[in-house]
mmCIF file of C-alpha atoms in Angstrom:
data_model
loop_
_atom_site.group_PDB
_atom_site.id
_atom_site.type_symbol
_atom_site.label_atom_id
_atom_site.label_comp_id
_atom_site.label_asym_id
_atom_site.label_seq_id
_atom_site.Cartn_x
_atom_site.Cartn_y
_atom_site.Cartn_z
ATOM 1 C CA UNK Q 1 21.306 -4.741 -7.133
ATOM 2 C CA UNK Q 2 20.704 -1.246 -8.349
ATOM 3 C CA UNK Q 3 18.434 1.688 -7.758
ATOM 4 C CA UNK Q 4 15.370 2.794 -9.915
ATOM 5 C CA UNK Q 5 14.857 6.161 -10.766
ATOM 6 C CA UNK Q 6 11.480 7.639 -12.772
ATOM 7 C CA UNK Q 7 11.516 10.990 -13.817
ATOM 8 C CA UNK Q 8 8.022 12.667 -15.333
ATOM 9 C CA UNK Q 9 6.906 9.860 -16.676
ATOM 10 C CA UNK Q 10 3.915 9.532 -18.223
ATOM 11 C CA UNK Q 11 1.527 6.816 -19.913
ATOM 12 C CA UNK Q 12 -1.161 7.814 -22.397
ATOM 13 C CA UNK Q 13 -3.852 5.101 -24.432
ATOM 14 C CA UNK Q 14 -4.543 7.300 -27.410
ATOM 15 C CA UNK Q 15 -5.973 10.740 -25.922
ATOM 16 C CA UNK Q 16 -6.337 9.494 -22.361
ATOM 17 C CA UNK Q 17 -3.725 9.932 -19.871
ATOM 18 C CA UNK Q 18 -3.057 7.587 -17.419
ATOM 19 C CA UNK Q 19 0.205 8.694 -15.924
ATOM 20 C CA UNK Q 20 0.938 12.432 -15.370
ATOM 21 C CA UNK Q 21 4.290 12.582 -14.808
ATOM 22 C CA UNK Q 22 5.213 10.609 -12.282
ATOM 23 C CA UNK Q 23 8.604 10.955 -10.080
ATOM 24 C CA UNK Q 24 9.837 8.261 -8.033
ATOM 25 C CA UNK Q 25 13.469 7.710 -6.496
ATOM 26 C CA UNK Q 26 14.030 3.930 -5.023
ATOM 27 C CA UNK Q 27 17.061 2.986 -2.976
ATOM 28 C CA UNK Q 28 19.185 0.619 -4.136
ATOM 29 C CA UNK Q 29 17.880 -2.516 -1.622
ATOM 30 C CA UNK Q 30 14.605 -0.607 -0.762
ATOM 31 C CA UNK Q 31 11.476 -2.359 -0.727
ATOM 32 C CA UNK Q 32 8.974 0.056 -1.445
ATOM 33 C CA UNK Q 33 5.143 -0.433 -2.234
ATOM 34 C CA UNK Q 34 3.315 1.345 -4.983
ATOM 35 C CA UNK Q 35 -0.255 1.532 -3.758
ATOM 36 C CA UNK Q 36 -3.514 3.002 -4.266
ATOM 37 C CA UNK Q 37 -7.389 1.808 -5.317
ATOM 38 C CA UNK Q 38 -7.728 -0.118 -8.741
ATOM 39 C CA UNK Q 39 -7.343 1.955 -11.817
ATOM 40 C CA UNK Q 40 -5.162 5.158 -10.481
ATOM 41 C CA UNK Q 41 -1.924 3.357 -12.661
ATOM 42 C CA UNK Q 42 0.199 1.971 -10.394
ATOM 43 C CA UNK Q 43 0.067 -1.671 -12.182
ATOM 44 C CA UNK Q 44 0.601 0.776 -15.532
ATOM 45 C CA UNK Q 45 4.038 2.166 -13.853
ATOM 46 C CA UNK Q 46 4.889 -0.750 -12.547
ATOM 47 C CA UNK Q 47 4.935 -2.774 -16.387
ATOM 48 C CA UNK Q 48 6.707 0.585 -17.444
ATOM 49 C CA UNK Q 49 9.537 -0.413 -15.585
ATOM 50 C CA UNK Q 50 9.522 -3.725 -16.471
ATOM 51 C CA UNK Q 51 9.328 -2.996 -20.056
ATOM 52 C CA UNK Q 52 5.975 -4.759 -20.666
ATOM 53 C CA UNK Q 53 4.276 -1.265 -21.658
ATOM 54 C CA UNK Q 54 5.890 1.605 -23.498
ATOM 55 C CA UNK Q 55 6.676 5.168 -21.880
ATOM 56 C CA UNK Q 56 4.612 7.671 -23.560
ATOM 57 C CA UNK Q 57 7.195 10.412 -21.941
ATOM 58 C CA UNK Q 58 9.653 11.115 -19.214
ATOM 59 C CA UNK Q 59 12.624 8.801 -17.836
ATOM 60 C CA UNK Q 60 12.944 5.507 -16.355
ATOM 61 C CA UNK Q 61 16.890 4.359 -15.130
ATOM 62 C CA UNK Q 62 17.594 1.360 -13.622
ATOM 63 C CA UNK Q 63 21.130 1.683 -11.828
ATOM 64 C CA UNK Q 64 23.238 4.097 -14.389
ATOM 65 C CA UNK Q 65 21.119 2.902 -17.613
ATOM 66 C CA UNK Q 66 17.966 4.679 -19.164
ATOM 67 C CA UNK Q 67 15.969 1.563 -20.343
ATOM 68 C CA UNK Q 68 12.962 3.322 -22.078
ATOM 69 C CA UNK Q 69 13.995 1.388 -25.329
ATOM 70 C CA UNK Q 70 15.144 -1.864 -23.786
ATOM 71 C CA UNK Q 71 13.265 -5.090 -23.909
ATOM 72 C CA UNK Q 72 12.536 -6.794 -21.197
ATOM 73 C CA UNK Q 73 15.172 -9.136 -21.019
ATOM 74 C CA UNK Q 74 17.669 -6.620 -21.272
ATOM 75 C CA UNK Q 75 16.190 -4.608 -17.991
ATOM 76 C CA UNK Q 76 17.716 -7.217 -15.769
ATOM 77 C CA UNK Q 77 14.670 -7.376 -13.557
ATOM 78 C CA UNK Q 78 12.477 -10.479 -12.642
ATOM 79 C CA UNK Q 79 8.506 -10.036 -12.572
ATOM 80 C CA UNK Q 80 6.076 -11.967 -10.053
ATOM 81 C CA UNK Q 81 2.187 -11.708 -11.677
ATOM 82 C CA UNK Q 82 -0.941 -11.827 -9.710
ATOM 83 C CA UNK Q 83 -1.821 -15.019 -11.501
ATOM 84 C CA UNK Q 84 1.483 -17.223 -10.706
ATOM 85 C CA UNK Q 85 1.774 -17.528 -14.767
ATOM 86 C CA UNK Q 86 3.345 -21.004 -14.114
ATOM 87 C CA UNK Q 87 3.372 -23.303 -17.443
ATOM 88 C CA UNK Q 88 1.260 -26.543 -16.326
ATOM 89 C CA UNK Q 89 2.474 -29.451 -18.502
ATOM 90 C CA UNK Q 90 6.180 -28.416 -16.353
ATOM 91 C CA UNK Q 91 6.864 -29.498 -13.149
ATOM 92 C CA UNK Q 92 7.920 -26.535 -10.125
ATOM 93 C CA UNK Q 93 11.792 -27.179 -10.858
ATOM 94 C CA UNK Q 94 11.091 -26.692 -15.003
ATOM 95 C CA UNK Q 95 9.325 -23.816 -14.070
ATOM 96 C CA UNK Q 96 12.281 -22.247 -12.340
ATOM 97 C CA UNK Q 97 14.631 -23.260 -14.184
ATOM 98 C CA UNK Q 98 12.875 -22.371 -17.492
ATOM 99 C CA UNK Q 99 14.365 -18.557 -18.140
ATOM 100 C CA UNK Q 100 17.739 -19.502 -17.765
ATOM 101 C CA UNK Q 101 17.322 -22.611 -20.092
ATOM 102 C CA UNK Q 102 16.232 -19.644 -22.407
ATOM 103 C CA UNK Q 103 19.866 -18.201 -22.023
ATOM 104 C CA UNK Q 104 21.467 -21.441 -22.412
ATOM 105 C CA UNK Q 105 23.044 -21.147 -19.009
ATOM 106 C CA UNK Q 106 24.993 -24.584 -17.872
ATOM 107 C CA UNK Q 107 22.930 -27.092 -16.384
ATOM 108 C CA UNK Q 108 25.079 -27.143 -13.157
ATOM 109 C CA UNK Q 109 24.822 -23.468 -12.615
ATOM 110 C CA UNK Q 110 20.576 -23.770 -13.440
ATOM 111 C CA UNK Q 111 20.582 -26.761 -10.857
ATOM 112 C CA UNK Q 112 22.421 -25.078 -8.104
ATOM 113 C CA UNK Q 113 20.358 -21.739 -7.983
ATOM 114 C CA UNK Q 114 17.280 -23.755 -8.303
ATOM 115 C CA UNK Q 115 18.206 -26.002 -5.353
ATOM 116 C CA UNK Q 116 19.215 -22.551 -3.349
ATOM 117 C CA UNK Q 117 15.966 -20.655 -4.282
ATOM 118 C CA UNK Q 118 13.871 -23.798 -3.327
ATOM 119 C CA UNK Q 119 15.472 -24.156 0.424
ATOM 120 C CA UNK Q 120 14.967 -20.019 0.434
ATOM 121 C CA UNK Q 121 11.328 -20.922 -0.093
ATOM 122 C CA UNK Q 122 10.778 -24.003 1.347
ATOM 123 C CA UNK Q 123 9.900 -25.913 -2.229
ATOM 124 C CA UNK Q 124 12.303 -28.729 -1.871
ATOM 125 C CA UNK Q 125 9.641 -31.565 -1.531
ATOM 126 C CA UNK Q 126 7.619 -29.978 -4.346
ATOM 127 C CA UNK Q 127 10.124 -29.620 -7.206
ATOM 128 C CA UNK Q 128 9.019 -32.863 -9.081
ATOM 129 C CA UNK Q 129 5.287 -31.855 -8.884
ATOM 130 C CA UNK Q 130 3.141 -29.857 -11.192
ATOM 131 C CA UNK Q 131 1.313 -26.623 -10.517
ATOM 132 C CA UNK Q 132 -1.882 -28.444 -10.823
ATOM 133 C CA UNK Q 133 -0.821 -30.838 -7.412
ATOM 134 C CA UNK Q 134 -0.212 -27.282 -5.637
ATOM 135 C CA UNK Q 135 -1.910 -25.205 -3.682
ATOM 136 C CA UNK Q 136 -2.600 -21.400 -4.143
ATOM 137 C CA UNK Q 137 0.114 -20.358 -1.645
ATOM 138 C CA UNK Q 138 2.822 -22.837 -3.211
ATOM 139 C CA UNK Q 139 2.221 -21.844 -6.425
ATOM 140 C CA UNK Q 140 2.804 -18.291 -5.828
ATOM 141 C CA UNK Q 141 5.942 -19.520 -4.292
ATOM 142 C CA UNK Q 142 7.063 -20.929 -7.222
ATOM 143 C CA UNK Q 143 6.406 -17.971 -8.748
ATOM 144 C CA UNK Q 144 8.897 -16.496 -6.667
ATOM 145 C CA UNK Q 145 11.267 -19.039 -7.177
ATOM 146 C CA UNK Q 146 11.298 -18.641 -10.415
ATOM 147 C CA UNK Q 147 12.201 -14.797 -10.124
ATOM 148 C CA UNK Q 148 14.634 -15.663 -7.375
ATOM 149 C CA UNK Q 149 16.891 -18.040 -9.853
ATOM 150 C CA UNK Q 150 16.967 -15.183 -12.433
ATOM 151 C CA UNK Q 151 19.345 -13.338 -9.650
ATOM 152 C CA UNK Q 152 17.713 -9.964 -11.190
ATOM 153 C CA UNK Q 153 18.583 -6.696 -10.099
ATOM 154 C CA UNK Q 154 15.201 -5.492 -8.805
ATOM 155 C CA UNK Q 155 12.266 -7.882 -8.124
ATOM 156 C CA UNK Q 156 9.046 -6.361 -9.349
ATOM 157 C CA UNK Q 157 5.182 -7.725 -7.832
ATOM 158 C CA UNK Q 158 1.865 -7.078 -9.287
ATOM 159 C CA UNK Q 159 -0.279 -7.930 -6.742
ATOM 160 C CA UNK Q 160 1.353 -11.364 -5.682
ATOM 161 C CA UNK Q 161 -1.556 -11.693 -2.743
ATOM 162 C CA UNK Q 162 -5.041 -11.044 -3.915
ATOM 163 C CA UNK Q 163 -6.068 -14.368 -5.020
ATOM 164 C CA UNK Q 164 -5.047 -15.704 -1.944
ATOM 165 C CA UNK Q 165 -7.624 -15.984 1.260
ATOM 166 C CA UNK Q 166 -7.386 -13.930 4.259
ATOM 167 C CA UNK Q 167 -5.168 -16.739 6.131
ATOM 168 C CA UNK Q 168 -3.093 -17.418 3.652
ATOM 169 C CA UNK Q 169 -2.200 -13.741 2.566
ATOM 170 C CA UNK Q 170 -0.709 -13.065 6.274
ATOM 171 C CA UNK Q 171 1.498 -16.000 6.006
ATOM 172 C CA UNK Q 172 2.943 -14.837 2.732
ATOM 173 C CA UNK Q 173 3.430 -11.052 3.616
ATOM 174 C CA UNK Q 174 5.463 -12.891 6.563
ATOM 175 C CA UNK Q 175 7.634 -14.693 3.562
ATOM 176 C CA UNK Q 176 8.136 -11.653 1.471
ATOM 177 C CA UNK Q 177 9.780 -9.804 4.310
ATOM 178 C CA UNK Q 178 11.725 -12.888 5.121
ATOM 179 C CA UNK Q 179 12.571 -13.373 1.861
ATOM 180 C CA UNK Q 180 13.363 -9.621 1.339
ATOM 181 C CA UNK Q 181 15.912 -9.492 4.571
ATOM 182 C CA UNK Q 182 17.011 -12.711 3.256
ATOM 183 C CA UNK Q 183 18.227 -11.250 -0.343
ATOM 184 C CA UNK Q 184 18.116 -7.558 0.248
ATOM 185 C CA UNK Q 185 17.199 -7.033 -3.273
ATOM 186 C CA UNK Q 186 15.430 -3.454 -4.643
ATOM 187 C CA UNK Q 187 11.964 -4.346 -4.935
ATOM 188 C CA UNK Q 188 8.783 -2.540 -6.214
ATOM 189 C CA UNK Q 189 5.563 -4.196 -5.141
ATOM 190 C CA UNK Q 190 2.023 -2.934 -6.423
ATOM 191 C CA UNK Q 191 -1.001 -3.587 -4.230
ATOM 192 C CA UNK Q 192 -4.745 -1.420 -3.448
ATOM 193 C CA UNK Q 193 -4.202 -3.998 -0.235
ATOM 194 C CA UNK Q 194 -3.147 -0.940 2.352
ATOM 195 C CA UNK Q 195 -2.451 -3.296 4.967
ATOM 196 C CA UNK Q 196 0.052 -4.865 2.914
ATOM 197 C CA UNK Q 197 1.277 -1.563 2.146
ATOM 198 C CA UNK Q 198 1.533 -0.812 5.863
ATOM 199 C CA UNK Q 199 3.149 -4.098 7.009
ATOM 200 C CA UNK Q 200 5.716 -4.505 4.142
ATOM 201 C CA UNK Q 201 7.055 -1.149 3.021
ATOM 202 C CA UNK Q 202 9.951 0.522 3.833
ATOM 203 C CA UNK Q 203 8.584 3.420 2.021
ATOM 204 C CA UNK Q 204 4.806 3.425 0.518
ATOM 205 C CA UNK Q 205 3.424 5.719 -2.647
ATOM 206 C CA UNK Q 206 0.310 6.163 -2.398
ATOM 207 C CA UNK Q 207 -1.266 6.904 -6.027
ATOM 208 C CA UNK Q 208 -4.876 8.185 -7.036
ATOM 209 C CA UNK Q 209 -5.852 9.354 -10.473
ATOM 210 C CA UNK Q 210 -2.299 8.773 -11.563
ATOM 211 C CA UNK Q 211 -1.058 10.887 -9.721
ATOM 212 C CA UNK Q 212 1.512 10.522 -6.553
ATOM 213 C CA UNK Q 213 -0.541 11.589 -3.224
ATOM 214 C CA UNK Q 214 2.202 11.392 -0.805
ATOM 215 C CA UNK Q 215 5.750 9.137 -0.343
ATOM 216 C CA UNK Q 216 6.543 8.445 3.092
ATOM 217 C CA UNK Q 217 7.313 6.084 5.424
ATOM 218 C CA UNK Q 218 4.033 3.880 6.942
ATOM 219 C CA UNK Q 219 4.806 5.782 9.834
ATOM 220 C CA UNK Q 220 4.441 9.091 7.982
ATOM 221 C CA UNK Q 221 1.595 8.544 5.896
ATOM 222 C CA UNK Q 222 -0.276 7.101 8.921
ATOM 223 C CA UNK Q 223 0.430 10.032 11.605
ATOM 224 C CA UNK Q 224 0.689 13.114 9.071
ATOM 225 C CA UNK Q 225 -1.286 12.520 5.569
ATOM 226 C CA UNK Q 226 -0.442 14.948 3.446
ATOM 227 C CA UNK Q 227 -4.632 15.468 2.150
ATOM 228 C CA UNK Q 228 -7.702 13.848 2.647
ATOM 229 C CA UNK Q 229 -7.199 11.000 0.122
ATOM 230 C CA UNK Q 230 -4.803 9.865 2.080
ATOM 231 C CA UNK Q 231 -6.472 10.130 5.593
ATOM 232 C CA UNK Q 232 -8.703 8.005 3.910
ATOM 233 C CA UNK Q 233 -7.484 5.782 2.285
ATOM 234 C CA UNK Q 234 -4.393 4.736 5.051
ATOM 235 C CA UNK Q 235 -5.595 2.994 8.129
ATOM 236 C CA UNK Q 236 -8.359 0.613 9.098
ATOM 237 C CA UNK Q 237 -10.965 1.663 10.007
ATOM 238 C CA UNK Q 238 -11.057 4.712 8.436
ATOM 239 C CA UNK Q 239 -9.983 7.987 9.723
ATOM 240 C CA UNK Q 240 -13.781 10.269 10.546
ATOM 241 C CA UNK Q 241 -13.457 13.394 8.777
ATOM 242 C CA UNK Q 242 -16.183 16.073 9.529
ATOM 243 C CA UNK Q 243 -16.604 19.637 7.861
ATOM 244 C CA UNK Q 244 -15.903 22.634 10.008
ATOM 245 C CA UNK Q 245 -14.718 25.791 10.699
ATOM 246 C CA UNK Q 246 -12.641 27.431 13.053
ATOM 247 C CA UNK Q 247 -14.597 29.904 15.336
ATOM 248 C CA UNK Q 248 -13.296 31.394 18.201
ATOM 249 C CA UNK Q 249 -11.313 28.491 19.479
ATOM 250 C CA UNK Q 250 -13.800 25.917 18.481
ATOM 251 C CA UNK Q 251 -13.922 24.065 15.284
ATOM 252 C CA UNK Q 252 -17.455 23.887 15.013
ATOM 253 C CA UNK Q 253 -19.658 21.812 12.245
ATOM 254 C CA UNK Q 254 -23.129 19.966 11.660
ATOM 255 C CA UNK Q 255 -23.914 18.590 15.392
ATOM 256 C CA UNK Q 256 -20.614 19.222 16.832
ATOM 257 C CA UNK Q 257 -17.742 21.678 18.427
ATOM 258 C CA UNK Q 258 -14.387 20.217 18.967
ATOM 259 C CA UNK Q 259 -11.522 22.097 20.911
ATOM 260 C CA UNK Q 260 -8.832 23.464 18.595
ATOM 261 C CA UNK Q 261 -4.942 22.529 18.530
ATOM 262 C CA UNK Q 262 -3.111 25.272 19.768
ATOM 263 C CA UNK Q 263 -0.776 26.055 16.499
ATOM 264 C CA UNK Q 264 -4.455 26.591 14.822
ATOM 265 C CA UNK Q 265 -5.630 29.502 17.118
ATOM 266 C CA UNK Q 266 -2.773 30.830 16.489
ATOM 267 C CA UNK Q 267 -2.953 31.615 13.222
ATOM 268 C CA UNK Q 268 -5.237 34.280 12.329
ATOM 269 C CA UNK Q 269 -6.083 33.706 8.675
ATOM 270 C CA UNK Q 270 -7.573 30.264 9.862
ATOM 271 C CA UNK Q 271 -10.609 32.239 11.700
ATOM 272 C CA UNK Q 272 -13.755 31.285 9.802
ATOM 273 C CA UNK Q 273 -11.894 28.956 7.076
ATOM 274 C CA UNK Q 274 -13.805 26.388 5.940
ATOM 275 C CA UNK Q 275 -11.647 22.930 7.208
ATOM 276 C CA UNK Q 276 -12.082 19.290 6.909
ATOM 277 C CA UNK Q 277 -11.244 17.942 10.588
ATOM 278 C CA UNK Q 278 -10.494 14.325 10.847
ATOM 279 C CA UNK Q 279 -9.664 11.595 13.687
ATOM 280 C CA UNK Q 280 -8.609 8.220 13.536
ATOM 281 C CA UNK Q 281 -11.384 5.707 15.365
ATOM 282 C CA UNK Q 282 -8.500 4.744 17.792
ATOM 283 C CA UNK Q 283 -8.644 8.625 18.985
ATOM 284 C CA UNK Q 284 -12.103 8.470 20.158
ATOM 285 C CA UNK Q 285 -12.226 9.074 23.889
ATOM 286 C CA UNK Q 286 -15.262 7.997 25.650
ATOM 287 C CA UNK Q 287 -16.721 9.993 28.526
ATOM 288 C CA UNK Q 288 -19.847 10.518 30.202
ATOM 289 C CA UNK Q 289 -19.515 13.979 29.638
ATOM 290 C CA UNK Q 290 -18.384 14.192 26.294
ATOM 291 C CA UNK Q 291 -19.372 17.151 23.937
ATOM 292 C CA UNK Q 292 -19.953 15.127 21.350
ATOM 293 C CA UNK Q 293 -22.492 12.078 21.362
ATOM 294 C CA UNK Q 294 -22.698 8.783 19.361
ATOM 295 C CA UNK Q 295 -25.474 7.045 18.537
ATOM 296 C CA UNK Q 296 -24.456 3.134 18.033
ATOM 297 C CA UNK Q 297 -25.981 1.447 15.229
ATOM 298 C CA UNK Q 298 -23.409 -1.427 14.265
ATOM 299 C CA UNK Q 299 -21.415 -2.929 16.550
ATOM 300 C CA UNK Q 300 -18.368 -5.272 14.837
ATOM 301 C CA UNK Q 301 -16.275 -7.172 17.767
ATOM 302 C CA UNK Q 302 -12.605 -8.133 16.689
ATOM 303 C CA UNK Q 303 -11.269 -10.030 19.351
ATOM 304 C CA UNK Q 304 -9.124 -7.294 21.142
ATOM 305 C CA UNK Q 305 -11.286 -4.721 20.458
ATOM 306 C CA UNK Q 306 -15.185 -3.124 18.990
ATOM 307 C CA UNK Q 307 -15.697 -1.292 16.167
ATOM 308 C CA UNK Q 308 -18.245 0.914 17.006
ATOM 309 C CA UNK Q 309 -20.359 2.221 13.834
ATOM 310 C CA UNK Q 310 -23.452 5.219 14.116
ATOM 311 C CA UNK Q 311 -24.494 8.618 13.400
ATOM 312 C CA UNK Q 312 -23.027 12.056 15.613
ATOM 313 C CA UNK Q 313 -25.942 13.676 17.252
ATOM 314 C CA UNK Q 314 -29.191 14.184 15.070
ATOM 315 C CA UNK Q 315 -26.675 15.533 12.233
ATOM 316 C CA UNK Q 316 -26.780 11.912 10.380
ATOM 317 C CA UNK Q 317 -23.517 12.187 9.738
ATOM 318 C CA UNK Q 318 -21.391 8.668 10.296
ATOM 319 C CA UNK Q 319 -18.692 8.290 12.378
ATOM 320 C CA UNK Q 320 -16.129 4.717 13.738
ATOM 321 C CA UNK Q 321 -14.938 4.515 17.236
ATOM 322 C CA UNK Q 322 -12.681 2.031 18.129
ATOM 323 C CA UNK Q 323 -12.889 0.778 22.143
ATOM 324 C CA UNK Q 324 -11.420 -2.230 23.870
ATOM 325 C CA UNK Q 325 -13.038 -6.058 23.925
ATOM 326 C CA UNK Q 326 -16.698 -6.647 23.330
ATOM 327 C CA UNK Q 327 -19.079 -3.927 22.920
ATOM 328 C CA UNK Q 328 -22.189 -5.380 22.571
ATOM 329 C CA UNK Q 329 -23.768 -3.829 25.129
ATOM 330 C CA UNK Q 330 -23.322 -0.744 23.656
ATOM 331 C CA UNK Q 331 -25.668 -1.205 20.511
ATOM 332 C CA UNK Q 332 -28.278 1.186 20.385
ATOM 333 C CA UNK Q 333 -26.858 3.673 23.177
ATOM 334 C CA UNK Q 334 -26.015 7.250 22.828
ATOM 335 C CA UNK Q 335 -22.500 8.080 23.943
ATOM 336 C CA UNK Q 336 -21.029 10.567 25.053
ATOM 337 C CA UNK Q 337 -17.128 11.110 23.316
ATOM 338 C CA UNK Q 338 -14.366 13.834 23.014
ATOM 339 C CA UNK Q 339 -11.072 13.620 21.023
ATOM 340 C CA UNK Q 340 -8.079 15.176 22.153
ATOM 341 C CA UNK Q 341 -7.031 18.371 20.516
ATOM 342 C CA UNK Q 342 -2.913 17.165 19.162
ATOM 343 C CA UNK Q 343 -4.947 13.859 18.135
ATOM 344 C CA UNK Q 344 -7.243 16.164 15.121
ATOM 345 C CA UNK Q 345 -5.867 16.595 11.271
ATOM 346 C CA UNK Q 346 -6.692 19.626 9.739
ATOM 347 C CA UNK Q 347 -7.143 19.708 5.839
ATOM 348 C CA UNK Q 348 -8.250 23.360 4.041
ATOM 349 C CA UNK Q 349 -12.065 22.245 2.721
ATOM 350 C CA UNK Q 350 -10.886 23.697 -0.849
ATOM 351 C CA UNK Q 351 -7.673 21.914 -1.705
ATOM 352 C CA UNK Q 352 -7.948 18.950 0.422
ATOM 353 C CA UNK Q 353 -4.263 19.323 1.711
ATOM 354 C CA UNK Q 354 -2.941 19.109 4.981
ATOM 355 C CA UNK Q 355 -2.658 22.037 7.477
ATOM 356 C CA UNK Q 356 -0.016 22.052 9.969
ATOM 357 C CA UNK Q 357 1.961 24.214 12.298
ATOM 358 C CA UNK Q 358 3.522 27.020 9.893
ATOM 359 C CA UNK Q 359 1.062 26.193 7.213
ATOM 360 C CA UNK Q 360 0.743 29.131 4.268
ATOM 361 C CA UNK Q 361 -2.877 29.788 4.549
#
């Protein structure tokens, strides 16, 4: 196993910058999750590391060793693709077995870590098939297989999930935690899935623009984002955020005044700042005599719970509530709805970047 450490690096096509010097420290046995919406270059970092796109500047070490020059092979690290990149005409053990056949290893050594990577994943009964005769769920295991037999220092994913359905994806985010506990192996895993990101990280970062928003645990990214993109963009539904300022004790805005968290009244450059407020849908708290009021357009019942989807006041502007069971009987109703001061995030309208208790205004 080893760590990976990258250190300003940056990717450029020509004049345009992808990368912009990007600093990442991973654990040695870490599995952490490179994620953020489809073109902000976390697919780009992640082929840096395996060697499958140059650096254009900065540092990338895996355990004591720079490997910006090194060729794949020589990175010691095994790559799963979104497309399972399994060679038909071989059957699932050829496929496994294939890289080390490359290196000439003996054939007793390539049959006995094929036999223990196919009772990791549950391939036994498959071996002697081809990818053809398997589903889309076994062949991305055999994907994994294959990287498994390698025995590679860090296990790198681009987006191992996405062509799978709904169903199917849950069961396999199950097996890649297994199979992490299993092999406690580094691992860097790409996805613009955040629910993956939530459910299989150790440590998420979250990229936009090729740029790193925030590195945290799910825990931290979910209870303190460190700016609006990230409010946004972590947690399902999304988190509400309104435009406001702070007057008085109120944060008032377009059709609504919310009470203020106590560390914000008391400090005095906040009065009159323009501030993005936001609140998860799960924070909503219905009441009769709520200040605030709802007006229920789309109603979208999950089982457990309603989404609850409409417009604050006359202002137009669109808000999520989350409530318990089926709603139905809500559509078309104005509600009334406060949220609990220590439950608001407070972003400066300018910047986009979290306020908090002892924040520099």
């Amino acid at each position: 196993m080893a760590s990976v450490e990258i250190r300003e690096a940056r990717k450029a096509f020509g004049a345009v910058e992808i990368l912009h010097g990007v600093n990442v420290s991973i654990e040695d046995g870490q599995f952490v999750v490179l994620v953020g919406p489809s073109g902000c270059g976390k697919s780009t970092l992640l082929r840096m590391i395996a060697g499958l796109e140059n650096i254009t500047g900065g540092e990338i070490i895996i355990g004591n060793r720079v490997v910006n020059n090194l060729p794949p092979k020589a990175r010691d690290v095994a790559m799963v693709f979104q497309n399972y990149a399994l060679y038909p005409h071989m059957t699932v053990a050829a496929n496994m077995a294939f890289s080390m056949k490359l290196r000439k290893a003996p054939q007793q050594e390539i049959d006995a870590r094929v036999k223990r990577a196919a009772e990791i994943l549950g391939l036994g009964p498959l071996l002697e098939r081809f990818p053809r005769q398997l589903s889309g769920g076994q062949r991305q295991r055999v994907a994994m297989g294959r990287a498994i037999v390698r025995e590679p220092q860090v296990f790198l994913f681009d987006e191992p999930l996405s062509n799978l359905d709904a169903k199917l994806r849950g069961h396999m985010r199950a097996e890649l935690a297994l199979l992490h506990e299993r092999l406690g192996k580094t691992t860097v895993y790409v996805t613009h899935d955040q629910v993956e990101a939530m459910t299989l990280a150790k440590r998420i970062v979250i990229f936009d623009k090729g740029r790193i928003q925030q590195v945290g645990t799910p825990g931290d990214v979910f209870e303190a984002p460190a700016n609006v993109f990230v409010a946004a963009f972590i947690g399902t539904p999304t988190m509400n955020l309104l435009q406001a300022r702070l007057v008085q004790h109120e944060l008032r805005g377009e059709g609504f005044v919310l009470a203020a968290p106590e560390w914000l009244l008391q400090t005095a450059a906040a009065d009159g700042r323009a501030l993005t407020v936001g609140f998860r849908p799960q924070a909503v708290r219905l009441s009769a005599q709520g200040a605030l009021r709802l007006r229920v357009a789309v109603c979208e019942y999950l089982g457990t719970e309603s989404q609850l989807v409409g417009t604050l006041g006359d202002s137009g502007l669109r808000l999520t509530a989350t409530v318990p069971g089926d709603a139905h009987g809500l559509l078309h109703s104005e509600l009334g709805f406060d949220v609990p001061p220590d439950r608001l995030h407070v972003f400066d309208a300018g910047s986009g970047q979290a306020l908090r208790p002892g924040s520099d205004f």
